[in-house]
Coordinates of C-alpha atoms in Angstrom, one line a residue:
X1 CA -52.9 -15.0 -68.2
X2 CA -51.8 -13.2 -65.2
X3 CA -49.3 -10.9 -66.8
X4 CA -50.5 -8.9 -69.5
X5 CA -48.4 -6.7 -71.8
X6 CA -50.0 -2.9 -72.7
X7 CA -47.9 -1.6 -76.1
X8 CA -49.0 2.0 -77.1
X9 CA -47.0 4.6 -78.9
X10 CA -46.6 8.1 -77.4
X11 CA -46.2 11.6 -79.2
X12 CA -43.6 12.8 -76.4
X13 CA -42.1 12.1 -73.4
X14 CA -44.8 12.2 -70.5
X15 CA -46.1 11.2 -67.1
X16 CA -49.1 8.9 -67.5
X17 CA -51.4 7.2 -65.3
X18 CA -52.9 3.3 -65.8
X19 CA -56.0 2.9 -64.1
X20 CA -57.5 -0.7 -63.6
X21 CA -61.1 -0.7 -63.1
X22 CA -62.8 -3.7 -62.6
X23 CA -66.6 -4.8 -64.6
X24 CA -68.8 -3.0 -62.5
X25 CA -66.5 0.2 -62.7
X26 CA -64.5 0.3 -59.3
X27 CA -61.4 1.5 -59.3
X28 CA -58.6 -1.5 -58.5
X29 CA -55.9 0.1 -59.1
X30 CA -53.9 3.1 -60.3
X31 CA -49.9 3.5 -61.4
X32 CA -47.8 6.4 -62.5
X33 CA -45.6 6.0 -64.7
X34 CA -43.0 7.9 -66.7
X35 CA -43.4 8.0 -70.5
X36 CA -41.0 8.1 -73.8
X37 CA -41.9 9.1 -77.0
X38 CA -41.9 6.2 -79.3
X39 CA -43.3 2.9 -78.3
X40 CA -43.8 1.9 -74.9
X41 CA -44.5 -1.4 -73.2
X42 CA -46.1 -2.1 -69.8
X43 CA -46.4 -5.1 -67.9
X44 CA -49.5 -5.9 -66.0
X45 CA -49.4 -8.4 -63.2
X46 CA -53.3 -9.4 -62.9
X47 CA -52.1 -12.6 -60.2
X48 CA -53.8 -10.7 -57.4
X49 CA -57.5 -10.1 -59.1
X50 CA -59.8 -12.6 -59.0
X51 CA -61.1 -14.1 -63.1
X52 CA -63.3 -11.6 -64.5
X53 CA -63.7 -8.6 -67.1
X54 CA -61.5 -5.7 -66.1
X55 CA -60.5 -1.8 -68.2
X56 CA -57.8 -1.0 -68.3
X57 CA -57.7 2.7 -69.1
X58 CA -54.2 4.9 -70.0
X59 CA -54.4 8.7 -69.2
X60 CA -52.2 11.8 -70.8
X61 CA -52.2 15.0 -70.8
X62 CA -53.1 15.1 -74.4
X63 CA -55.0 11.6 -74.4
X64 CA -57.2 8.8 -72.7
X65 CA -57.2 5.0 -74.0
X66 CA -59.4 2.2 -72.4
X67 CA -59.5 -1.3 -73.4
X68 CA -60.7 -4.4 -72.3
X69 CA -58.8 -7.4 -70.2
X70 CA -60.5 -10.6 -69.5
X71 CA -58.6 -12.4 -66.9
X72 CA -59.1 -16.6 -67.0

């Protein structure tokens, strides 16, 4: 499972930020990314982190979402 898909739905167009922390909270990565209203869909490519538990959290202006990832 090294590429994992992210589908979320936004209210408006809008610049939001992916943060990937890994299990002990460190911060792995972080991508901006321009938004459009409706659904959205992100790929992740994980091929580079090691197997473990990792968030993955989506920040808005309006909004913040965090969910988990276990990567085999």
């Amino acid at each position: 499972n090294d590429v994992t898909n992210l589908i979320f739905s936004l209210k408006k167009d809008v610049v939001f930020e992916i943060i990937i922390y890994d299990c002990v909270g460190q911060k792995m990565a972080t991508y901006k990314l321009n938004g459009k209203i409706g659904p959205n869909q992100i790929n992740l490519d994980l091929s580079a982190y090691n197997s473990g538990l990792y968030l993955i959290t989506i920040v808005t202006d309006s909004f913040t979402a965090t969910k988990k990832i276990i990567k085999e």
